[in-house]
Amino acid sequence: DTAVSQTPKYLVTQMGNDKSIKCEQNLGHDTMYWYKQDSKKFLKIMFSYNNKELIINETVPNRFSPKSPDKAHLNLHINSLELGDSAVYFCASRDIAGGGYNEQFFGPGTRLTVL
Amino acid sequence: KQEVTQIPAALSVPEGENLVLNCSFTDSAIYNLQWFRQDPGKGLTSLLLIQSSQREQTSGRLNASLDKSSGRSTLYIAASQPGDSATYLCAVPTSGTYKYIFGTGTRLKVLA
């Protein structure tokens, strides 16, 4: 069973479109993250939710809107896509109850290409 | 502000060599440090998580050490194999938050 899954795996779209990426974890973790990995492979955190509550909100354009319907799911909606949004987006999860000493688990990534 | 540096950026070694990857961080007030492996076009696989109270953590041929006072961690890979070829990333939390900062990674190639 896949621990952290993302859909779609690949997403190719035109500038100006709106798209969503979905993430699900079956590990029973209370915290989920979205990361962006750019063309230079640098991984940067975007958002994090703990039990459906936003706890990390980095300096990200407000065209990006995360949503967590429950603690096992975290979605990312992107409005008015731009060329610079092309990247690989990773979802991760972790259990931070008790002090946050536990490891993160990552999904396989969604490769977004904006044309 | 936590900054994480990994040296070297790339490394190429012959099969069978023992090697060390380095991770440096600027804020030593961390509660753990995690090492990951990323294969091309794939997600990140957790290798080792070392808590701030630990000095070492081992898994198979991998050994991670942590020296908080000097802001350094090393990942030791024994008897390297071509299958070890990947990018290795370390990640540390920023002080007082659950946000992890990643290093830029070390691209390892083990030649058969």
Short mmCIF file of C-alpha atoms in Angstrom, two decimals:
data_model
loop_
_atom_site.label_atom_id
_atom_site.label_comp_id
_atom_site.label_asym_id
_atom_site.label_seq_id
_atom_site.Cartn_x
_atom_site.Cartn_y
_atom_site.Cartn_z
CA ASP A 1 0.00 0.00 0.00
CA THR A 2 1.30 3.43 -0.94
CA ALA A 3 1.85 5.53 2.18
CA VAL A 4 1.69 8.98 0.55
CA SER A 5 0.09 9.20 -2.88
CA GLN A 6 -0.34 12.11 -5.26
CA THR A 7 -2.42 12.65 -8.36
CA PRO A 8 -1.74 13.35 -11.08
CA LYS A 9 1.85 12.30 -11.56
CA TYR A 10 2.27 14.53 -14.59
CA LEU A 11 0.40 17.69 -15.45
CA VAL A 12 0.93 19.68 -18.64
CA THR A 13 -1.15 22.79 -19.10
CA GLN A 14 -1.29 26.19 -20.71
CA MET A 15 -0.51 29.49 -19.03
CA GLY A 16 -3.51 31.05 -17.39
CA ASN A 17 -5.26 27.77 -16.60
CA ASP A 18 -6.33 26.65 -13.14
CA LYS A 19 -5.29 23.22 -11.91
CA SER A 20 -5.37 21.09 -8.77
CA ILE A 21 -3.07 18.46 -7.31
CA LYS A 22 -4.28 15.98 -4.74
CA CYS A 23 -2.49 14.18 -1.94
CA GLU A 24 -3.55 11.41 0.38
CA GLN A 25 -1.71 9.64 3.19
CA ASN A 26 -2.74 6.41 4.88
CA LEU A 27 -0.19 6.59 7.68
CA GLY A 28 -2.52 8.16 10.20
CA HIS A 29 -0.25 11.21 10.45
CA ASP A 30 -1.59 14.50 11.74
CA THR A 31 0.48 16.85 9.57
CA MET A 32 0.86 17.22 5.83
CA TYR A 33 3.11 19.44 3.70
CA TRP A 34 3.47 20.79 0.20
CA TYR A 35 6.97 21.35 -1.16
CA LYS A 36 8.15 22.75 -4.47
CA GLN A 37 11.30 21.44 -6.14
CA ASP A 38 12.59 23.72 -8.85
CA SER A 39 14.73 22.95 -11.88
CA LYS A 40 17.88 23.21 -9.78
CA LYS A 41 16.46 20.50 -7.49
CA PHE A 42 16.15 22.85 -4.54
CA LEU A 43 13.31 21.74 -2.27
CA LYS A 44 11.33 24.48 -0.56
CA ILE A 45 8.37 24.23 1.77
CA MET A 46 5.15 25.98 0.75
CA PHE A 47 2.42 25.00 3.19
CA SER A 48 1.68 22.70 6.07
CA TYR A 49 -1.54 21.59 7.73
CA ASN A 50 -1.91 20.00 11.13
CA ASN A 51 -5.26 18.32 11.72
CA LYS A 52 -6.83 20.42 8.95
CA GLU A 53 -5.40 23.65 10.33
CA LEU A 54 -2.87 25.72 8.39
CA ILE A 55 0.33 25.97 10.44
CA ILE A 56 2.93 26.94 7.83
CA ASN A 57 2.28 29.42 5.06
CA GLU A 58 5.44 30.50 3.32
CA THR A 59 5.81 33.46 1.00
CA VAL A 60 3.90 31.94 -1.87
CA PRO A 61 1.77 33.82 -4.43
CA ASN A 62 -1.86 33.83 -3.41
CA ARG A 63 -2.63 32.04 -6.68
CA PHE A 64 -1.69 28.95 -4.67
CA SER A 65 -4.39 27.80 -2.28
CA PRO A 66 -4.09 24.66 -0.20
CA LYS A 67 -7.05 22.87 1.25
CA SER A 68 -7.25 20.04 3.75
CA PRO A 69 -10.70 18.43 3.90
CA ASP A 70 -9.48 16.01 6.58
CA LYS A 71 -6.14 15.10 8.10
CA ALA A 72 -5.49 12.38 5.52
CA HIS A 73 -5.89 14.67 2.51
CA LEU A 74 -4.20 17.83 1.35
CA ASN A 75 -4.93 19.44 -2.00
CA LEU A 76 -3.23 22.28 -3.81
CA HIS A 77 -5.12 24.49 -6.20
CA ILE A 78 -3.24 26.85 -8.48
CA ASN A 79 -4.98 29.68 -10.31
CA SER A 80 -3.76 31.51 -13.40
CA LEU A 81 -0.76 29.29 -13.95
CA GLU A 82 2.50 30.94 -14.98
CA LEU A 83 5.62 29.59 -16.65
CA GLY A 84 7.53 29.94 -13.39
CA ASP A 85 5.15 27.51 -11.69
CA SER A 86 6.71 24.66 -13.66
CA ALA A 87 8.32 22.41 -11.06
CA VAL A 88 7.85 19.17 -9.21
CA TYR A 89 5.44 19.45 -6.30
CA PHE A 90 5.85 17.02 -3.44
CA CYS A 91 3.44 16.16 -0.70
CA ALA A 92 4.76 14.86 2.60
CA SER A 93 3.31 13.80 5.91
CA ARG A 94 4.51 13.47 9.46
CA ASP A 95 3.19 12.92 12.94
CA ILE A 96 4.05 15.90 15.14
CA ALA A 97 1.93 14.98 18.14
CA GLY A 98 4.20 14.68 21.14
CA GLY A 99 6.79 17.16 19.97
CA GLY A 100 7.44 16.47 16.32
CA TYR A 101 10.29 14.02 16.63
CA ASN A 102 9.11 11.77 13.83
CA GLU A 103 10.31 11.43 10.28
CA GLN A 104 8.66 12.81 7.17
CA PHE A 105 7.40 10.58 4.39
CA PHE A 106 7.16 11.89 0.86
CA GLY A 107 4.86 11.21 -2.04
CA PRO A 108 6.18 10.46 -5.56
CA GLY A 109 5.72 14.03 -6.77
CA THR A 110 3.66 15.78 -9.42
CA ARG A 111 5.62 17.19 -12.34
CA LEU A 112 3.85 20.34 -13.49
CA THR A 113 4.78 21.83 -16.86
CA VAL A 114 3.25 25.14 -17.86
CA LEU A 115 3.48 25.94 -21.57
CA LYS B 1 17.39 31.86 10.06
CA GLN B 2 18.32 28.26 9.45
CA GLU B 3 20.56 27.61 6.45
CA VAL B 4 21.66 24.18 5.33
CA THR B 5 24.67 23.45 3.17
CA GLN B 6 25.76 20.17 1.69
CA ILE B 7 29.26 19.49 0.48
CA PRO B 8 30.28 18.23 -1.98
CA ALA B 9 27.57 19.08 -4.51
CA ALA B 10 28.56 16.07 -6.60
CA LEU B 11 30.71 13.04 -6.00
CA SER B 12 31.82 10.20 -8.24
CA VAL B 13 33.49 7.14 -6.72
CA PRO B 14 34.38 3.62 -7.81
CA GLU B 15 32.31 0.77 -6.46
CA GLY B 16 33.38 -0.53 -3.07
CA GLU B 17 34.64 2.74 -1.68
CA ASN B 18 33.56 4.06 1.69
CA LEU B 19 32.39 7.66 1.48
CA VAL B 20 31.20 10.54 3.60
CA LEU B 21 28.60 13.14 2.75
CA ASN B 22 28.46 16.33 4.75
CA CYS B 23 25.59 18.50 5.95
CA SER B 24 26.10 21.80 7.80
CA PHE B 25 23.42 23.91 9.47
CA THR B 26 23.62 27.36 11.03
CA ASP B 27 21.11 27.11 13.87
CA SER B 28 22.10 24.33 16.27
CA ALA B 29 18.78 24.46 18.18
CA ILE B 30 17.36 21.51 16.30
CA TYR B 31 15.43 18.56 17.65
CA ASN B 32 16.35 16.17 14.85
CA LEU B 33 17.91 15.86 11.42
CA GLN B 34 16.74 13.65 8.59
CA TRP B 35 18.67 12.19 5.67
CA PHE B 36 16.88 11.36 2.42
CA ARG B 37 17.71 9.79 -0.87
CA GLN B 38 16.18 10.95 -4.16
CA ASP B 39 16.46 8.90 -7.34
CA PRO B 40 16.05 10.75 -10.66
CA GLY B 41 12.42 11.55 -11.36
CA LYS B 42 11.31 10.06 -8.06
CA GLY B 43 10.23 11.20 -4.63
CA LEU B 44 12.32 11.33 -1.49
CA THR B 45 12.98 8.19 0.51
CA SER B 46 13.78 8.59 4.18
CA LEU B 47 17.09 6.98 5.10
CA LEU B 48 17.77 7.95 8.67
CA LEU B 49 16.31 10.22 11.31
CA ILE B 50 18.69 11.22 14.06
CA GLN B 51 17.32 12.90 17.19
CA SER B 52 19.15 15.77 18.87
CA SER B 53 19.93 13.56 21.86
CA GLN B 54 21.65 10.98 19.64
CA ARG B 55 25.12 11.15 18.20
CA GLU B 56 24.71 8.33 15.68
CA GLN B 57 22.10 6.33 13.86
CA THR B 58 22.74 3.28 11.72
CA SER B 59 20.80 1.43 9.05
CA GLY B 60 22.59 -1.30 7.13
CA ARG B 61 25.59 0.22 5.34
CA LEU B 62 24.54 3.74 6.32
CA ASN B 63 25.64 5.58 9.41
CA ALA B 64 24.61 9.14 10.24
CA SER B 65 26.31 11.19 12.91
CA LEU B 66 25.19 14.45 14.45
CA ASP B 67 27.26 17.12 16.19
CA LYS B 68 24.82 19.84 17.17
CA SER B 69 27.40 22.12 18.75
CA SER B 70 29.36 22.39 15.52
CA GLY B 71 26.25 22.36 13.32
CA ARG B 72 27.27 19.30 11.35
CA SER B 73 26.00 15.91 10.32
CA THR B 74 27.72 13.30 8.21
CA LEU B 75 26.30 10.38 6.29
CA TYR B 76 28.75 7.54 5.97
CA ILE B 77 28.13 4.94 3.25
CA ALA B 78 30.17 1.78 3.54
CA ALA B 79 31.18 -0.37 0.59
CA SER B 80 29.33 1.75 -1.97
CA GLN B 81 27.41 0.08 -4.78
CA PRO B 82 26.13 1.37 -8.14
CA GLY B 83 22.62 1.16 -6.66
CA ASP B 84 23.61 3.85 -4.17
CA SER B 85 23.77 6.38 -7.02
CA ALA B 86 21.25 9.09 -6.22
CA THR B 87 20.98 12.56 -4.72
CA TYR B 88 21.28 12.65 -0.95
CA LEU B 89 19.52 15.41 0.96
CA CYS B 90 19.59 16.40 4.60
CA ALA B 91 16.82 18.36 6.29
CA VAL B 92 16.69 20.16 9.62
CA PRO B 93 13.84 21.98 11.35
CA THR B 94 13.89 25.70 11.97
CA SER B 95 13.99 26.60 15.60
CA GLY B 96 10.62 26.45 17.31
CA THR B 97 8.68 25.34 14.26
CA TYR B 98 7.76 22.21 12.38
CA LYS B 99 9.20 23.60 9.18
CA TYR B 100 12.09 21.70 7.65
CA ILE B 101 14.84 23.33 5.66
CA PHE B 102 16.52 21.17 3.04
CA GLY B 103 20.10 21.26 1.89
CA THR B 104 20.91 21.52 -1.81
CA GLY B 105 21.91 17.87 -1.93
CA THR B 106 24.91 15.81 -2.94
CA ARG B 107 24.66 13.99 -6.28
CA LEU B 108 26.42 10.66 -5.86
CA LYS B 109 27.50 8.41 -8.69
CA VAL B 110 29.02 5.04 -7.90
CA LEU B 111 30.84 3.56 -10.86
CA ALA B 112 30.78 -0.18 -11.50
#
